[in-house]
């Protein structure tokens, strides 16, 4: 069963990567800036990137490009599942793309912090494709986990994302916690990191006790 599952995971990765590359190529050729977050970026820093599974590709675009983005993708073989005016849910060869014109937030502080995720202080670009700097990606991943917990629960994969970010980049934990404090998320952040330390031996200096009860 494991070998069968692994085989399907690897096949899914190849299909997802092909669709992702076409998506990026299509938007880039049409001058549409796009910020890629979570799985589509983080899988590249996993020891074996093919096993970092994800159900969709998460993308942020600028508000002024929303309609243009939809029209271009539709004219290039993508199908539209949902259009809320702020979010496009689209498919290409069975692969799901969630495209938002605002950055996800959990409170007013995070909303203001990521009001313009294309700002050079928060992200860098390769052509029209943007990526958050590692410390800000970590900020986002952590409060995305908190949002999942608030709405029902979070899986192990989300915790592993935190571990690979810390393990692959020289992220100053004190600077990170300073940011989380400014976002009113310090205690929750320390709790999540402490769980990662306990479960996955994350090597981060953090003096914080959690109640295991």
Short mmCIF file of C-alpha atoms in Angstrom, two decimals:
data_model
loop_
_atom_site.label_atom_id
_atom_site.label_comp_id
_atom_site.label_asym_id
_atom_site.label_seq_id
_atom_site.Cartn_x
_atom_site.Cartn_y
_atom_site.Cartn_z
CA UNK A 1 0.00 0.00 0.00
CA UNK A 2 2.82 2.42 0.85
CA UNK A 3 4.56 1.89 -2.51
CA UNK A 4 1.25 2.41 -4.30
CA UNK A 5 0.61 5.61 -2.37
CA UNK A 6 4.14 6.86 -3.01
CA UNK A 7 3.78 6.16 -6.72
CA UNK A 8 0.58 8.20 -6.89
CA UNK A 9 2.23 11.02 -4.95
CA UNK A 10 5.15 11.17 -7.40
CA UNK A 11 2.80 11.07 -10.38
CA UNK A 12 0.70 13.85 -8.84
CA UNK A 13 3.86 15.92 -8.33
CA UNK A 14 4.83 15.67 -11.99
CA UNK A 15 1.34 16.66 -13.12
CA UNK A 16 1.21 19.53 -10.64
CA UNK A 17 4.65 20.80 -11.68
CA UNK A 18 3.74 20.76 -15.37
CA UNK A 19 0.55 22.73 -14.71
CA UNK A 20 2.36 25.13 -12.38
CA UNK A 21 5.09 25.88 -14.92
CA UNK A 22 2.47 26.58 -17.59
CA UNK A 23 0.57 28.84 -15.19
CA UNK A 24 3.67 30.89 -14.37
CA UNK A 25 4.69 31.06 -18.03
CA UNK A 26 1.23 32.25 -19.09
CA UNK A 27 1.01 35.04 -16.52
CA UNK A 28 4.62 36.11 -17.05
CA UNK A 29 4.26 36.37 -20.81
CA UNK A 30 1.30 38.68 -20.24
CA UNK A 31 3.02 40.88 -17.69
CA UNK A 32 0.87 39.88 -14.71
CA UNK A 33 2.71 40.00 -11.40
CA UNK A 34 1.97 36.97 -9.23
CA UNK A 35 3.12 36.00 -5.74
CA UNK A 36 3.45 32.27 -5.03
CA UNK A 37 3.09 31.06 -1.44
CA UNK A 38 3.02 27.87 0.61
CA UNK A 39 3.40 24.46 -1.01
CA UNK A 40 4.47 25.45 -4.52
CA UNK A 41 7.44 27.31 -3.00
CA UNK A 42 8.14 25.31 0.14
CA UNK A 43 8.40 21.95 -1.62
CA UNK A 44 11.70 23.11 -3.15
CA UNK A 45 13.35 23.23 0.28
CA UNK A 46 12.14 19.81 1.44
CA UNK A 47 14.80 17.04 1.40
CA UNK A 48 12.65 15.22 -1.17
CA UNK A 49 10.47 17.86 -2.78
CA UNK A 50 8.22 15.35 -4.53
CA UNK A 51 6.71 14.18 -1.23
CA UNK A 52 5.59 17.66 -0.13
CA UNK A 53 2.02 17.11 -1.30
CA UNK A 54 -0.48 19.92 -1.70
CA UNK A 55 -4.06 20.16 -2.83
CA UNK A 56 -3.71 23.43 -4.72
CA UNK A 57 -1.39 26.22 -5.79
CA UNK A 58 -1.87 29.44 -3.83
CA UNK A 59 -1.33 32.67 -5.71
CA UNK A 60 -1.79 36.37 -4.99
CA UNK A 61 -2.19 38.93 -7.78
CA UNK A 62 -2.76 42.67 -7.81
CA UNK A 63 -6.34 43.92 -7.73
CA UNK A 64 -6.00 45.78 -11.01
CA UNK A 65 -4.97 42.56 -12.78
CA UNK A 66 -7.90 40.46 -11.56
CA UNK A 67 -10.10 40.52 -14.67
CA UNK A 68 -7.13 40.43 -17.05
CA UNK A 69 -5.76 37.39 -15.23
CA UNK A 70 -9.09 35.58 -15.49
CA UNK A 71 -9.45 36.32 -19.21
CA UNK A 72 -5.90 35.26 -20.05
CA UNK A 73 -6.11 32.00 -18.13
CA UNK A 74 -9.49 31.15 -19.67
CA UNK A 75 -8.09 31.78 -23.15
CA UNK A 76 -5.19 29.42 -22.39
CA UNK A 77 -7.18 26.36 -21.40
CA UNK A 78 -7.91 26.99 -17.73
CA UNK A 79 -11.45 26.43 -16.49
CA UNK A 80 -13.20 28.61 -13.92
CA UNK A 81 -14.78 26.95 -10.90
CA UNK A 82 -15.55 30.06 -8.86
CA UNK A 83 -15.24 33.83 -9.13
CA UNK A 84 -16.04 35.80 -5.97
CA UNK A 85 -14.64 39.10 -7.19
CA UNK A 86 -11.67 38.60 -4.87
CA UNK A 87 -10.81 34.95 -5.51
CA UNK A 88 -10.57 32.90 -8.69
CA UNK A 89 -10.68 29.12 -8.36
CA UNK A 90 -9.36 27.68 -11.61
CA UNK A 91 -8.26 24.31 -12.97
CA UNK A 92 -5.78 23.22 -15.59
CA UNK A 93 -5.40 19.52 -16.44
CA UNK A 94 -7.01 18.61 -13.11
CA UNK A 95 -4.72 20.87 -11.06
CA UNK A 96 -6.34 23.48 -8.83
CA UNK A 97 -5.17 27.10 -8.58
CA UNK A 98 -6.52 29.47 -5.92
CA UNK A 99 -5.86 33.03 -7.06
CA UNK A 100 -6.58 35.91 -4.66
CA UNK A 101 -6.32 39.66 -5.15
CA UNK A 102 -5.79 40.24 -1.42
CA UNK A 103 -3.36 38.56 0.95
CA UNK A 104 -4.80 36.21 3.55
CA UNK A 105 -4.92 37.62 7.08
CA UNK A 106 -6.03 36.52 10.54
CA UNK A 107 -6.46 39.88 12.30
CA UNK A 108 -6.24 43.60 11.57
CA UNK A 109 -2.50 43.64 12.24
CA UNK A 110 -1.70 40.94 9.67
CA UNK A 111 -4.05 42.60 7.19
CA UNK A 112 -2.07 45.84 7.45
CA UNK A 113 1.29 44.04 7.48
CA UNK A 114 0.66 42.28 4.16
CA UNK A 115 -1.45 45.02 2.59
CA UNK A 116 1.01 45.15 -0.32
CA UNK A 117 2.85 41.81 -0.49
CA UNK A 118 4.60 42.94 -3.68
CA UNK A 119 6.49 45.59 -1.69
CA UNK A 120 10.24 45.08 -2.08
CA UNK A 121 10.61 45.04 1.70
CA UNK A 122 8.48 41.88 1.89
CA UNK A 123 9.19 40.02 -1.34
CA UNK A 124 11.61 39.64 -4.23
CA UNK A 125 10.92 38.81 -7.83
CA UNK A 126 12.20 36.73 -10.70
CA UNK A 127 10.56 38.39 -13.67
CA UNK A 128 6.84 38.63 -12.87
CA UNK A 129 6.99 35.87 -10.25
CA UNK A 130 7.28 37.06 -6.64
CA UNK A 131 8.29 35.20 -3.49
CA UNK A 132 8.15 36.31 0.14
CA UNK A 133 11.46 36.59 1.91
CA UNK A 134 11.87 33.53 4.18
CA UNK A 135 11.15 35.32 7.47
CA UNK A 136 7.92 36.78 6.09
CA UNK A 137 6.93 33.47 4.55
CA UNK A 138 7.40 31.97 8.01
CA UNK A 139 5.20 34.70 9.48
CA UNK A 140 2.50 33.85 6.98
CA UNK A 141 2.79 30.06 7.32
CA UNK A 142 2.54 30.30 11.09
CA UNK A 143 -0.57 32.44 11.20
CA UNK A 144 -2.09 30.34 8.42
CA UNK A 145 -1.70 27.38 10.80
CA UNK A 146 -3.35 29.39 13.58
CA UNK A 147 -6.24 30.15 11.26
CA UNK A 148 -6.65 26.44 10.52
CA UNK A 149 -6.57 25.62 14.24
CA UNK A 150 -9.18 28.29 14.88
CA UNK A 151 -11.41 26.80 12.18
CA UNK A 152 -11.02 23.15 13.10
CA UNK A 153 -7.44 21.87 13.08
CA UNK A 154 -4.03 21.74 11.41
CA UNK A 155 -2.08 18.80 10.04
CA UNK A 156 1.50 17.63 10.54
CA UNK A 157 2.49 18.90 7.09
CA UNK A 158 1.92 22.48 8.21
CA UNK A 159 4.24 22.02 11.17
CA UNK A 160 6.88 20.49 8.91
CA UNK A 161 6.73 23.61 6.74
CA UNK A 162 7.87 25.63 9.76
CA UNK A 163 10.73 23.21 10.37
CA UNK A 164 12.03 23.31 6.79
CA UNK A 165 11.91 27.12 6.75
CA UNK A 166 14.00 27.31 9.91
CA UNK A 167 16.32 24.52 8.76
CA UNK A 168 17.02 25.98 5.31
CA UNK A 169 17.33 29.67 6.08
CA UNK A 170 19.17 31.72 8.68
CA UNK A 171 16.01 33.07 10.29
CA UNK A 172 16.63 35.00 13.49
CA UNK A 173 14.05 33.61 15.90
CA UNK A 174 14.16 36.76 18.01
CA UNK A 175 13.50 38.97 15.00
CA UNK A 176 10.71 36.63 13.96
CA UNK A 177 9.11 36.78 17.40
CA UNK A 178 9.45 40.55 17.40
CA UNK A 179 7.34 40.63 14.23
CA UNK A 180 4.81 38.19 15.67
CA UNK A 181 4.54 40.32 18.82
CA UNK A 182 3.72 43.35 16.67
CA UNK A 183 0.98 41.22 15.07
CA UNK A 184 -0.43 40.22 18.50
CA UNK A 185 0.54 36.60 17.84
CA UNK A 186 3.57 36.11 20.09
CA UNK A 187 2.19 33.53 22.53
CA UNK A 188 0.57 31.43 19.80
CA UNK A 189 3.77 31.53 17.76
CA UNK A 190 5.89 30.36 20.67
CA UNK A 191 3.46 27.52 21.30
CA UNK A 192 3.60 26.30 17.69
CA UNK A 193 7.40 26.50 17.58
CA UNK A 194 7.64 24.65 20.89
CA UNK A 195 5.48 21.87 19.45
CA UNK A 196 7.83 21.66 16.45
CA UNK A 197 10.80 21.43 18.81
CA UNK A 198 9.18 18.61 20.76
CA UNK A 199 7.83 16.58 17.83
CA UNK A 200 10.53 17.11 15.20
CA UNK A 201 13.59 18.18 17.24
CA UNK A 202 13.59 21.61 15.60
CA UNK A 203 16.88 23.25 16.57
CA UNK A 204 15.70 26.72 17.56
CA UNK A 205 16.62 28.50 20.77
CA UNK A 206 13.35 29.24 22.48
CA UNK A 207 12.64 29.19 26.18
CA UNK A 208 8.93 28.57 26.37
CA UNK A 209 7.01 25.92 28.26
CA UNK A 210 3.78 24.46 26.97
CA UNK A 211 1.18 22.70 29.06
CA UNK A 212 0.94 19.18 27.67
CA UNK A 213 -2.40 18.67 29.38
#
